[in-house]
Amino acid sequence: MTTVREATFDLFRQRGMTTIFGNPGSTELPMLGPLPDDFRYVLGLQEAVAVGMADGFAQASGNVAHVNLHTAPGVGNGVGAIFGARANKAPLLVTAGQQARSLITMQANLTNRDAVEVPKPYVKWSHEPPRAADVPYAIAQAIHHASLPPAGPAFVSIPMDDWLVEIEPVDFSTQIARTVGGRAQPSPEQVAVLAERLRSARNPVFVAGPDIDASGGWDAAVELVESQRLPVWASPPTGGNRIGFPESHPAFQGMLPPAVGPLGETLSGHDLVLVAGSSIFPYYPNIPGDFLADGTSLIAITSDPDEAARAPMGDAIVADVALTLRALVDALPGPAEREAPPARVELDPPAAGDELTGGEVHATLAELFPEDGIVVLESPSSTVALRNQLRLSRPGSYYFSASGGLGFGLSAALGVQLAQPQRQVVCVLGEGSAQYAITAFWTAAAYEIPVKFLVLRNNEYSILKWFASLENVTGAPALDLPRLDVAATARSYNVPATSVAGREELHGALADALAQDGPRLVQVDVAAGMALA
Amino acid sequence: MTTVREATFDLFRQRGMTTIFGNPGSTELPMLGPLPDDFRYVLGLQEAVAVGMADGFAQASGNVAHVNLHTAPGVGNGVGAIFGARANKAPLLVTAGQQARSLITMQANLTNRDAVEVPKPYVKWSHEPPRAADVPYAIAQAIHHASLPPAGPAFVSIPMDDWLVEIEPVDFSTQIARTVGGRAQPSPEQVAVLAERLRSARNPVFVAGPDIDASGGWDAAVELVESQRLPVWASPPTGGNRIGFPESHPAFQGMLPPAVGPLGETLSGHDLVLVAGSSIFPYYPNIPGDFLADGTSLIAITSDPDEAARAPMGDAIVADVALTLRALVDALPGPAEREAPPARVELDPPAAGDELTGGEVHATLAELFPEDGIVVLESPSSTVALRNQLRLSRPGSYYFSASGGLGFGLSAALGVQLAQPQRQVVCVLGEGSAQYAITAFWTAAAYEIPVKFLVLRNNEYSILKWFASLENVTGAPALDLPRLDVAATARSYNVPATSVAGREELHGALADALAQDGPRLVQVDVAAGMALA
């Protein structure tokens, strides 16, 4: 005989899931205490932070990450971040405590009345075991669901009196021993058709999406692009939670614009668009036009059946992105005879003026950026400038929220750093976006997680002002954000922080922060408006 | 012809809903701009704050409050607070933007794919109109659902391109002109039976719940209690989001314990328990026992059919609480012949020691508390001490989260103060619970909302340590909260704040804060552990 708790912790061990992110409440205590010595608990002071940390940890480790939340109100606070994890395809096990079984039917305080419904639109699977004995089995299932492609969050609600129930091996031993794999190659026929479409294309183009990075497909993508002489675009940054191709590569042309008309125009002139590891496409503002120009066809490789089904144009192959790219390289007859792709259009230098611009900030960051550094980005008004200045060119170097929601950046940066302790994480935030997960600074300090934070402060929701002008909306309230001081707030949570203005001061402060151990924050005042270069 | 936007804003005006709480994103801009001059927008920097403010505003104003959220990630961040509003029976209209209709089927970025599903377990009604022309009608319906008993949140998702669509009067004029009322009295037969049960009871007792306050039933409750010579208990504080009876009244006996066994024992000896405006009961820890002693019967008055159906014992009458109490008073033959209720058991003075205790803090607060003051409370380890020390005795003087979730207190205090500008709101928080909505300090400062914050800092999640000892859980991680400094964080958001230790210093700082205009915060260090007296 063993207990539900012992069997479940054995399962976690077996899966390498010995880190638990969470925010505890009374309904979680019987699971958490006593925490075995080989486990680590990372506390977030609000649930959005706990889920965001787990999202970053999952993506940067490639393994399922576990986040434990407090019954209904705790899960509720985490739903936005769970939506983000779904968009990011982060394999998450989300567990939550539940009232004792004897108190659920009467809906005693802290009953999660509709436990499985709450996160349902955003989790791949949602379950509350009908018997205590099924808890380890349910959690094993959730881990499988989370990791099978497309990866994402899965949820289990666990009545608090289940943990110490004694169970028999038949209830858990075969169930938790199972492994399940879902990385699939396309059929030989699909590969052959794809290879022939590419071989015979006059002027094909490659669009690199985030799942190249998640599937480990950088090498295959570079090999394909070089042998076939393909120009490369990144899929629109709005949905690009990772970078799928080296942005300093000579074939790299830039980022596709995130709107129907402009994107179609950008790809016009190509007879074939080969998209790997991206939805088609993460459009954001509504600028109508042709999805693709006449004479342009599209084929997408994705491990996500929903992405394949919902695309408004083009064909799709559902299979692992890296394996498909590799199979495609192997199926092609050899290097193509095409002309080399053109050099990327030279970008203007970052706008300069009396006030520092986002582009200048990121040019400064680029001068100092560690060779093996990782960016976690949530600065909506300077996303494009950062990409253009840093030209990140190593796998696993960039994390961004594909959901369009805020709060991911600050919390995910901690999870990424914990998963990649040998690489320096730089978290780039707007002073507005920092607010959605601000208490993560406490966790950074309390757990000595050495993320360096760079906060661009422009006293407004710039992206919304930009969007309003695009949509001819005037007079919207609350687009200004006066008197936010993220440096002061970070200091109040024990993260050493400094506030600077001007490029030289910024350079010095950033260099200093990067040279220190532990978390550090640099806040820099920048001009209002969008930073695109 | 008019636009969807004009018709909807006319509806808001007609319902007195000219305050909009929110956190905007691109999908909300076409609704928000230009904001008419007679409307006010109150910005929260994270959605849990926006919903919490609206919850407080709705409860303290008695009117439906409107909170506007950003498509999927914004609604997601607000789900915990929406759960809270449901538990608090706060009439809320929750609206959210949605991608343009033409981009939804392809799930462009910021599409709220399952818009109506996301908040569904916690809202009374959830809808996305299938045509732009139906938006005003849908919002009118949601307002009706929110306000009908039991009040609660209702949700409408609105595609962003709907607002400027032109519509005909037939689409909106009769729909938005409707009024709907749901305050119901019980049938004469029910009243007669209830009166006879009470009249013939030997030793009846009255339990006062939060919906006495929400329904405006204080006067009727006091009249009933005095004429019938009933001792009075407050329903367990865990579910008591409002106070239903003056706690300094001679008939008042204290708060019922929030667990099955102890609560049943507390009420033993009474032949009839009359409960008004409370669920039966908001139990929290699992301490089994008899729901009621042998010989004790129970009858509950509630406007909530779910509360009536799910109670594990006793009979229930579903009707408006205040109207039913009034009808009961009128149906009774006159004053009862019973003995006067006993005096409340004298409480020990607050524990004192080297360090200030929560009880001493609240004794100090009681000395200074404004006659017409309002408490918004989220200090789980000192809830009981505050109630015992302050003995609040005016209607609408106390707001607490009935959901058991955190983040309500700090944000709701702002909404309560905006709804009751003539009364001083004092928001009492633990340093841990303050973290769930910490950015509300920015809103307090930016909108000059003169709430006085009192933060009790004990460097731990005391309530969890207490609960762990109750459940024999040892070694749970993350129950200590070292190095939080809410005063410093509040200052970083421009709320003047001071940190004190010791009773005299506290008295001076609190008196000073109460004498100032604008928001002020006093943080006081207290001993670890629960404060019950």
mmCIF file of N, CA and C in Angstrom, chain A residues 23-26 29 32-35 41 45 72-73 76-77 79-80 83 99 106-110 112-113 118 121-122 160 283-284 310 402 405 435-436 438-439 442 461 464 467 473-475 477-478 482-483 489 492-494, chain B residues 23-26 29 32-35 41 45 72-73 76-77 79-80 83 99-100 106-110 112-113 118 121-122 160 283-284 310 402 405 435-436 438-439 442 461 464 467 473-475 477-478 482-483 489 492-494:
data_model
loop_
_atom_site.group_PDB
_atom_site.id
_atom_site.type_symbol
_atom_site.label_atom_id
_atom_site.label_comp_id
_atom_site.label_asym_id
_atom_site.label_seq_id
_atom_site.Cartn_x
_atom_site.Cartn_y
_atom_site.Cartn_z
ATOM 1 N N ASN A 23 0.910 29.233 -5.967
ATOM 2 C CA ASN A 23 0.482 30.145 -4.921
ATOM 3 C C ASN A 23 -0.478 29.325 -4.069
ATOM 4 N N PRO A 24 -0.092 29.038 -2.831
ATOM 5 C CA PRO A 24 -0.834 28.043 -2.063
ATOM 6 C C PRO A 24 -2.031 28.618 -1.315
ATOM 7 N N GLY A 25 -2.988 27.767 -1.094
ATOM 8 C CA GLY A 25 -4.107 28.082 -0.203
ATOM 9 C C GLY A 25 -4.380 26.867 0.649
ATOM 10 N N SER A 26 -5.416 26.959 1.467
ATOM 11 C CA SER A 26 -5.691 25.861 2.388
ATOM 12 C C SER A 26 -5.931 24.546 1.653
ATOM 13 N N LEU A 29 -2.645 22.567 0.868
ATOM 14 C CA LEU A 29 -1.678 22.205 1.908
ATOM 15 C C LEU A 29 -1.440 20.696 2.011
ATOM 16 N N LEU A 32 1.103 19.737 -0.469
ATOM 17 C CA LEU A 32 2.423 20.383 -0.427
ATOM 18 C C LEU A 32 3.260 19.991 0.778
ATOM 19 N N GLY A 33 2.601 19.638 1.888
ATOM 20 C CA GLY A 33 3.396 19.416 3.083
ATOM 21 C C GLY A 33 3.352 17.971 3.554
ATOM 22 N N PRO A 34 4.505 17.421 3.938
ATOM 23 C CA PRO A 34 5.838 18.014 3.805
ATOM 24 C C PRO A 34 6.378 17.834 2.392
ATOM 25 N N LEU A 35 7.003 18.878 1.903
ATOM 26 C CA LEU A 35 7.583 18.819 0.559
ATOM 27 C C LEU A 35 8.854 17.972 0.611
ATOM 28 N N TYR A 41 9.816 24.345 -4.504
ATOM 29 C CA TYR A 41 8.572 25.098 -4.695
ATOM 30 C C TYR A 41 8.926 26.547 -4.955
ATOM 31 N N LEU A 45 3.332 35.513 -5.934
ATOM 32 C CA LEU A 45 2.421 36.170 -4.988
ATOM 33 C C LEU A 45 1.032 36.392 -5.573
ATOM 34 N N ALA A 72 -11.104 27.516 -6.752
ATOM 35 C CA ALA A 72 -11.748 28.380 -7.750
ATOM 36 C C ALA A 72 -11.109 29.764 -7.901
ATOM 37 N N PRO A 73 -10.922 30.535 -6.826
ATOM 38 C CA PRO A 73 -10.399 31.880 -7.057
ATOM 39 C C PRO A 73 -8.969 31.868 -7.589
ATOM 40 N N GLY A 76 -9.125 30.884 -11.186
ATOM 41 C CA GLY A 76 -9.700 32.040 -11.878
ATOM 42 C C GLY A 76 -8.666 33.106 -12.157
ATOM 43 N N ASN A 77 -7.859 33.451 -11.164
ATOM 44 C CA ASN A 77 -6.817 34.464 -11.384
ATOM 45 C C ASN A 77 -5.798 34.018 -12.431
ATOM 46 N N VAL A 79 -6.480 32.202 -15.237
ATOM 47 C CA VAL A 79 -7.043 31.833 -16.548
ATOM 48 C C VAL A 79 -6.397 32.616 -17.697
ATOM 49 N N GLY A 80 -6.133 33.894 -17.483
ATOM 50 C CA GLY A 80 -5.488 34.672 -18.541
ATOM 51 C C GLY A 80 -4.125 34.104 -18.889
ATOM 52 N N PHE A 83 -4.507 30.866 -20.754
ATOM 53 C CA PHE A 83 -4.761 31.184 -22.164
ATOM 54 C C PHE A 83 -3.432 31.485 -22.883
ATOM 55 N N GLN A 99 -12.166 21.624 -2.302
ATOM 56 C CA GLN A 99 -12.673 21.317 -0.959
ATOM 57 C C GLN A 99 -12.672 19.794 -0.704
ATOM 58 N N MET A 106 -22.468 20.470 -0.887
ATOM 59 C CA MET A 106 -23.138 21.608 -0.249
ATOM 60 C C MET A 106 -22.482 22.937 -0.624
ATOM 61 N N GLN A 107 -21.427 22.880 -1.452
ATOM 62 C CA GLN A 107 -20.699 24.084 -1.836
ATOM 63 C C GLN A 107 -20.206 24.875 -0.640
ATOM 64 N N ALA A 108 -19.519 24.182 0.261
ATOM 65 C CA ALA A 108 -18.865 24.894 1.352
ATOM 66 C C ALA A 108 -17.880 25.899 0.759
ATOM 67 N N ASN A 109 -17.512 26.870 1.589
ATOM 68 C CA ASN A 109 -16.536 27.869 1.157
ATOM 69 C C ASN A 109 -15.334 27.193 0.500
ATOM 70 N N LEU A 110 -14.857 27.777 -0.604
ATOM 71 C CA LEU A 110 -13.701 27.294 -1.361
ATOM 72 C C LEU A 110 -13.992 26.044 -2.191
ATOM 73 N N ASN A 112 -14.750 24.398 -5.506
ATOM 74 C CA ASN A 112 -14.622 24.763 -6.917
ATOM 75 C C ASN A 112 -15.770 24.065 -7.642
ATOM 76 N N ARG A 113 -16.918 24.723 -7.626
ATOM 77 C CA ARG A 113 -18.169 24.109 -8.042
ATOM 78 C C ARG A 113 -18.125 23.529 -9.451
ATOM 79 N N VAL A 118 -13.885 25.694 -15.515
ATOM 80 C CA VAL A 118 -13.269 27.022 -15.422
ATOM 81 C C VAL A 118 -12.156 27.232 -16.450
ATOM 82 N N PRO A 121 -11.894 26.245 -21.804
ATOM 83 C CA PRO A 121 -11.617 26.637 -23.188
ATOM 84 C C PRO A 121 -10.129 26.660 -23.505
ATOM 85 N N TYR A 122 -9.296 26.760 -22.492
ATOM 86 C CA TYR A 122 -7.880 26.978 -22.756
ATOM 87 C C TYR A 122 -6.993 25.801 -22.389
ATOM 88 N N MET A 160 -9.021 17.952 -1.456
ATOM 89 C CA MET A 160 -7.883 18.038 -0.545
ATOM 90 C C MET A 160 -7.727 16.825 0.370
ATOM 91 N N TYR A 283 -2.661 37.506 -37.661
ATOM 92 C CA TYR A 283 -3.020 38.889 -38.019
ATOM 93 C C TYR A 283 -3.517 39.618 -36.776
ATOM 94 N N TYR A 284 -3.338 40.936 -36.766
ATOM 95 C CA TYR A 284 -3.760 41.695 -35.580
ATOM 96 C C TYR A 284 -4.676 42.849 -35.994
ATOM 97 N N ARG A 310 -7.864 25.757 -39.651
ATOM 98 C CA ARG A 310 -8.490 27.074 -39.665
ATOM 99 C C ARG A 310 -7.845 28.065 -40.625
ATOM 100 N N ALA A 402 2.462 34.773 -27.377
ATOM 101 C CA ALA A 402 1.711 34.650 -28.627
ATOM 102 C C ALA A 402 0.243 35.000 -28.445
ATOM 103 N N GLY A 405 -1.757 38.737 -24.783
ATOM 104 C CA GLY A 405 -2.034 39.164 -23.411
ATOM 105 C C GLY A 405 -0.778 39.655 -22.724
ATOM 106 N N GLN A 435 3.094 45.925 -15.202
ATOM 107 C CA GLN A 435 2.114 45.977 -14.105
ATOM 108 C C GLN A 435 1.271 44.712 -13.969
ATOM 109 N N TYR A 436 1.138 43.949 -15.051
ATOM 110 C CA TYR A 436 0.225 42.801 -15.039
ATOM 111 C C TYR A 436 0.781 41.625 -14.228
ATOM 112 N N ILE A 438 3.472 42.367 -11.680
ATOM 113 C CA ILE A 438 4.513 43.164 -11.012
ATOM 114 C C ILE A 438 5.110 42.447 -9.798
ATOM 115 N N THR A 439 4.318 41.640 -9.110
ATOM 116 C CA THR A 439 4.838 41.008 -7.897
ATOM 117 C C THR A 439 5.886 39.948 -8.196
ATOM 118 N N TRP A 442 9.226 40.257 -6.500
ATOM 119 C CA TRP A 442 9.483 39.666 -5.182
ATOM 120 C C TRP A 442 10.086 38.269 -5.353
ATOM 121 N N TYR A 461 0.231 53.921 -23.013
ATOM 122 C CA TYR A 461 0.040 52.664 -23.721
ATOM 123 C C TYR A 461 0.258 52.966 -25.204
ATOM 124 N N LEU A 464 -1.617 51.141 -27.992
ATOM 125 C CA LEU A 464 -3.038 51.456 -28.131
ATOM 126 C C LEU A 464 -3.240 52.776 -28.861
ATOM 127 N N PHE A 467 -2.730 51.900 -32.417
ATOM 128 C CA PHE A 467 -3.881 51.159 -32.925
ATOM 129 C C PHE A 467 -5.075 52.094 -33.119
ATOM 130 N N VAL A 473 -9.881 55.970 -34.242
ATOM 131 C CA VAL A 473 -10.561 56.189 -32.960
ATOM 132 C C VAL A 473 -9.883 57.367 -32.269
ATOM 133 N N THR A 474 -10.695 58.331 -31.837
ATOM 134 C CA THR A 474 -10.132 59.465 -31.096
ATOM 135 C C THR A 474 -10.772 59.518 -29.708
ATOM 136 N N GLY A 475 -10.084 60.201 -28.801
ATOM 137 C CA GLY A 475 -10.696 60.513 -27.511
ATOM 138 C C GLY A 475 -10.918 59.322 -26.601
ATOM 139 N N PRO A 477 -10.243 57.070 -23.459
ATOM 140 C CA PRO A 477 -9.659 57.438 -22.165
ATOM 141 C C PRO A 477 -8.505 56.505 -21.794
ATOM 142 N N ALA A 478 -7.720 56.913 -20.827
ATOM 143 C CA ALA A 478 -6.803 56.015 -20.107
ATOM 144 C C ALA A 478 -5.701 55.436 -20.986
ATOM 145 N N PRO A 482 0.591 58.216 -16.510
ATOM 146 C CA PRO A 482 1.534 59.093 -15.811
ATOM 147 C C PRO A 482 2.027 58.489 -14.498
ATOM 148 N N ARG A 483 3.242 58.828 -14.145
ATOM 149 C CA ARG A 483 3.779 58.599 -12.805
ATOM 150 C C ARG A 483 3.930 57.125 -12.430
ATOM 151 N N THR A 489 9.141 50.511 -7.760
ATOM 152 C CA THR A 489 8.353 49.347 -7.356
ATOM 153 C C THR A 489 9.259 48.119 -7.218
ATOM 154 N N SER A 492 11.069 48.207 -4.092
ATOM 155 C CA SER A 492 10.211 47.881 -2.942
ATOM 156 C C SER A 492 10.094 46.371 -2.764
ATOM 157 N N TYR A 493 10.357 45.629 -3.833
ATOM 158 C CA TYR A 493 10.367 44.155 -3.762
ATOM 159 C C TYR A 493 11.802 43.608 -3.669
ATOM 160 N N ASN A 494 12.754 44.475 -3.379
ATOM 161 C CA ASN A 494 14.145 44.070 -3.112
ATOM 162 C C ASN A 494 14.954 43.729 -4.358
ATOM 163 N N ASN B 23 -9.643 47.959 -18.164
ATOM 164 C CA ASN B 23 -8.262 47.969 -18.617
ATOM 165 C C ASN B 23 -8.358 47.764 -20.124
ATOM 166 N N PRO B 24 -7.989 48.786 -20.890
ATOM 167 C CA PRO B 24 -8.313 48.751 -22.312
ATOM 168 C C PRO B 24 -7.264 48.022 -23.138
ATOM 169 N N GLY B 25 -7.711 47.512 -24.271
ATOM 170 C CA GLY B 25 -6.824 46.979 -25.292
ATOM 171 C C GLY B 25 -7.350 47.424 -26.641
ATOM 172 N N SER B 26 -6.693 46.974 -27.681
ATOM 173 C CA SER B 26 -7.081 47.424 -29.017
ATOM 174 C C SER B 26 -8.538 47.091 -29.328
ATOM 175 N N LEU B 29 -11.056 49.809 -28.064
ATOM 176 C CA LEU B 29 -10.942 51.228 -28.431
ATOM 177 C C LEU B 29 -12.177 51.769 -29.161
ATOM 178 N N LEU B 32 -14.665 52.784 -26.647
ATOM 179 C CA LEU B 32 -14.275 53.775 -25.636
ATOM 180 C C LEU B 32 -14.073 55.178 -26.200
ATOM 181 N N GLY B 33 -13.678 55.289 -27.471
ATOM 182 C CA GLY B 33 -13.333 56.615 -27.971
ATOM 183 C C GLY B 33 -14.285 57.088 -29.059
ATOM 184 N N PRO B 34 -14.708 58.369 -28.990
ATOM 185 C CA PRO B 34 -14.461 59.293 -27.878
ATOM 186 C C PRO B 34 -15.435 59.035 -26.725
ATOM 187 N N LEU B 35 -14.916 59.108 -25.527
ATOM 188 C CA LEU B 35 -15.760 58.904 -24.345
ATOM 189 C C LEU B 35 -16.625 60.157 -24.140
ATOM 190 N N TYR B 41 -14.171 57.076 -16.908
ATOM 191 C CA TYR B 41 -13.476 55.787 -17.057
ATOM 192 C C TYR B 41 -12.455 55.679 -15.937
ATOM 193 N N LEU B 45 -4.728 48.778 -13.640
ATOM 194 C CA LEU B 45 -3.548 48.379 -14.414
ATOM 195 C C LEU B 45 -3.489 46.877 -14.657
ATOM 196 N N ALA B 72 -9.835 37.862 -24.949
ATOM 197 C CA ALA B 72 -9.553 36.645 -24.175
ATOM 198 C C ALA B 72 -8.567 36.827 -23.014
ATOM 199 N N PRO B 73 -7.382 37.391 -23.234
ATOM 200 C CA PRO B 73 -6.457 37.454 -22.098
ATOM 201 C C PRO B 73 -6.941 38.378 -20.989
ATOM 202 N N GLY B 76 -9.663 36.571 -19.179
ATOM 203 C CA GLY B 76 -8.982 35.511 -18.429
ATOM 204 C C GLY B 76 -8.387 36.026 -17.132
ATOM 205 N N ASN B 77 -7.688 37.149 -17.189
ATOM 206 C CA ASN B 77 -7.110 37.702 -15.966
ATOM 207 C C ASN B 77 -8.177 38.096 -14.950
ATOM 208 N N VAL B 79 -11.103 36.425 -14.372
ATOM 209 C CA VAL B 79 -12.030 35.352 -13.991
ATOM 210 C C VAL B 79 -12.079 35.145 -12.472
ATOM 211 N N GLY B 80 -10.945 35.229 -11.813
ATOM 212 C CA GLY B 80 -10.937 35.080 -10.359
ATOM 213 C C GLY B 80 -11.792 36.148 -9.692
ATOM 214 N N PHE B 83 -15.441 35.482 -10.321
ATOM 215 C CA PHE B 83 -15.889 34.479 -9.340
ATOM 216 C C PHE B 83 -16.211 35.155 -8.002
ATOM 217 N N GLN B 99 -12.224 40.419 -31.537
ATOM 218 C CA GLN B 99 -11.691 40.751 -32.850
ATOM 219 C C GLN B 99 -12.820 41.183 -33.802
ATOM 220 N N ALA B 100 -12.445 41.809 -34.894
ATOM 221 C CA ALA B 100 -13.414 42.156 -35.930
ATOM 222 C C ALA B 100 -14.080 40.877 -36.452
ATOM 223 N N MET B 106 -11.011 32.782 -38.590
ATOM 224 C CA MET B 106 -9.616 32.340 -38.785
ATOM 225 C C MET B 106 -8.803 32.433 -37.494
ATOM 226 N N GLN B 107 -9.444 32.901 -36.413
ATOM 227 C CA GLN B 107 -8.734 33.067 -35.142
ATOM 228 C C GLN B 107 -7.503 33.939 -35.265
ATOM 229 N N ALA B 108 -7.699 35.119 -35.866
ATOM 230 C CA ALA B 108 -6.605 36.086 -35.871
ATOM 231 C C ALA B 108 -6.218 36.407 -34.428
ATOM 232 N N ASN B 109 -5.035 36.966 -34.272
ATOM 233 C CA ASN B 109 -4.561 37.357 -32.950
ATOM 234 C C ASN B 109 -5.641 38.148 -32.217
ATOM 235 N N LEU B 110 -5.800 37.878 -30.920
ATOM 236 C CA LEU B 110 -6.774 38.536 -30.046
ATOM 237 C C LEU B 110 -8.209 38.096 -30.287
ATOM 238 N N ASN B 112 -11.254 36.065 -29.348
ATOM 239 C CA ASN B 112 -11.728 35.380 -28.142
ATOM 240 C C ASN B 112 -12.532 34.178 -28.628
ATOM 241 N N ARG B 113 -11.808 33.091 -28.903
ATOM 242 C CA ARG B 113 -12.363 31.948 -29.628
ATOM 243 C C ARG B 113 -13.615 31.384 -28.964
ATOM 244 N N VAL B 118 -15.640 31.349 -21.525
ATOM 245 C CA VAL B 118 -14.569 31.668 -20.561
ATOM 246 C C VAL B 118 -15.090 32.013 -19.179
ATOM 247 N N PRO B 121 -18.828 29.659 -15.958
ATOM 248 C CA PRO B 121 -19.278 29.088 -14.686
ATOM 249 C C PRO B 121 -19.639 30.161 -13.666
ATOM 250 N N TYR B 122 -19.117 31.371 -13.859
ATOM 251 C CA TYR B 122 -19.278 32.371 -12.812
ATOM 252 C C TYR B 122 -20.189 33.532 -13.186
ATOM 253 N N MET B 160 -15.235 44.178 -32.315
ATOM 254 C CA MET B 160 -14.845 45.582 -32.276
ATOM 255 C C MET B 160 -15.387 46.411 -33.428
ATOM 256 N N TYR B 283 -19.203 27.005 5.401
ATOM 257 C CA TYR B 283 -18.205 26.247 6.157
ATOM 258 C C TYR B 283 -16.855 26.329 5.451
ATOM 259 N N TYR B 284 -15.782 26.232 6.214
ATOM 260 C CA TYR B 284 -14.450 26.340 5.603
ATOM 261 C C TYR B 284 -13.585 25.147 5.990
ATOM 262 N N ARG B 310 -29.355 23.886 -2.142
ATOM 263 C CA ARG B 310 -28.169 23.116 -1.780
ATOM 264 C C ARG B 310 -27.934 22.984 -0.284
ATOM 265 N N ALA B 402 -16.694 37.115 -0.167
ATOM 266 C CA ALA B 402 -17.368 35.869 0.202
ATOM 267 C C ALA B 402 -16.778 34.667 -0.516
ATOM 268 N N GLY B 405 -11.409 34.168 -2.091
ATOM 269 C CA GLY B 405 -10.284 34.570 -2.938
ATOM 270 C C GLY B 405 -9.684 35.880 -2.480
ATOM 271 N N GLN B 435 -0.973 41.775 -2.185
ATOM 272 C CA GLN B 435 -0.202 41.521 -3.406
ATOM 273 C C GLN B 435 -1.066 41.132 -4.600
ATOM 274 N N TYR B 436 -2.272 40.609 -4.333
ATOM 275 C CA TYR B 436 -3.094 40.081 -5.429
ATOM 276 C C TYR B 436 -3.712 41.184 -6.290
ATOM 277 N N ILE B 438 -2.103 44.586 -6.164
ATOM 278 C CA ILE B 438 -1.234 45.653 -5.652
ATOM 279 C C ILE B 438 -1.252 46.916 -6.511
ATOM 280 N N THR B 439 -1.465 46.766 -7.825
ATOM 281 C CA THR B 439 -1.416 47.955 -8.677
ATOM 282 C C THR B 439 -2.597 48.885 -8.468
ATOM 283 N N TRP B 442 -1.882 52.461 -7.654
ATOM 284 C CA TRP B 442 -1.711 53.476 -8.705
ATOM 285 C C TRP B 442 -3.043 54.162 -8.988
ATOM 286 N N TYR B 461 1.915 33.795 5.641
ATOM 287 C CA TYR B 461 0.516 33.514 5.363
ATOM 288 C C TYR B 461 -0.048 32.861 6.628
ATOM 289 N N LEU B 464 -2.814 30.216 6.557
ATOM 290 C CA LEU B 464 -2.423 28.898 6.048
ATOM 291 C C LEU B 464 -1.690 28.100 7.111
ATOM 292 N N PHE B 467 -4.383 26.848 9.303
ATOM 293 C CA PHE B 467 -5.111 25.771 8.645
ATOM 294 C C PHE B 467 -4.264 24.494 8.622
ATOM 295 N N VAL B 473 -0.964 19.150 8.813
ATOM 296 C CA VAL B 473 0.002 19.204 7.712
ATOM 297 C C VAL B 473 1.262 19.905 8.219
ATOM 298 N N THR B 474 2.400 19.271 7.981
ATOM 299 C CA THR B 474 3.660 19.895 8.378
ATOM 300 C C THR B 474 4.541 20.072 7.136
ATOM 301 N N GLY B 475 5.481 20.985 7.245
ATOM 302 C CA GLY B 475 6.518 21.089 6.221
ATOM 303 C C GLY B 475 6.048 21.597 4.877
ATOM 304 N N PRO B 477 5.748 24.231 1.978
ATOM 305 C CA PRO B 477 6.659 25.316 1.605
ATOM 306 C C PRO B 477 5.929 26.650 1.490
ATOM 307 N N ALA B 478 6.679 27.722 1.479
ATOM 308 C CA ALA B 478 6.186 29.038 1.033
ATOM 309 C C ALA B 478 5.087 29.604 1.911
ATOM 310 N N PRO B 482 8.934 36.629 3.715
ATOM 311 C CA PRO B 482 9.902 37.604 4.202
ATOM 312 C C PRO B 482 10.032 38.810 3.273
ATOM 313 N N ARG B 483 10.339 39.944 3.872
ATOM 314 C CA ARG B 483 10.785 41.123 3.138
ATOM 315 C C ARG B 483 9.737 41.738 2.218
ATOM 316 N N THR B 489 6.002 49.777 -1.540
ATOM 317 C CA THR B 489 5.348 49.556 -2.837
ATOM 318 C C THR B 489 4.275 50.608 -3.083
ATOM 319 N N SER B 492 5.777 53.717 -4.157
ATOM 320 C CA SER B 492 6.229 53.663 -5.547
ATOM 321 C C SER B 492 5.082 53.951 -6.515
ATOM 322 N N TYR B 493 3.849 53.767 -6.047
ATOM 323 C CA TYR B 493 2.662 54.104 -6.852
ATOM 324 C C TYR B 493 2.059 55.449 -6.429
ATOM 325 N N ASN B 494 2.816 56.227 -5.665
ATOM 326 C CA ASN B 494 2.425 57.591 -5.304
ATOM 327 C C ASN B 494 1.361 57.689 -4.219
#
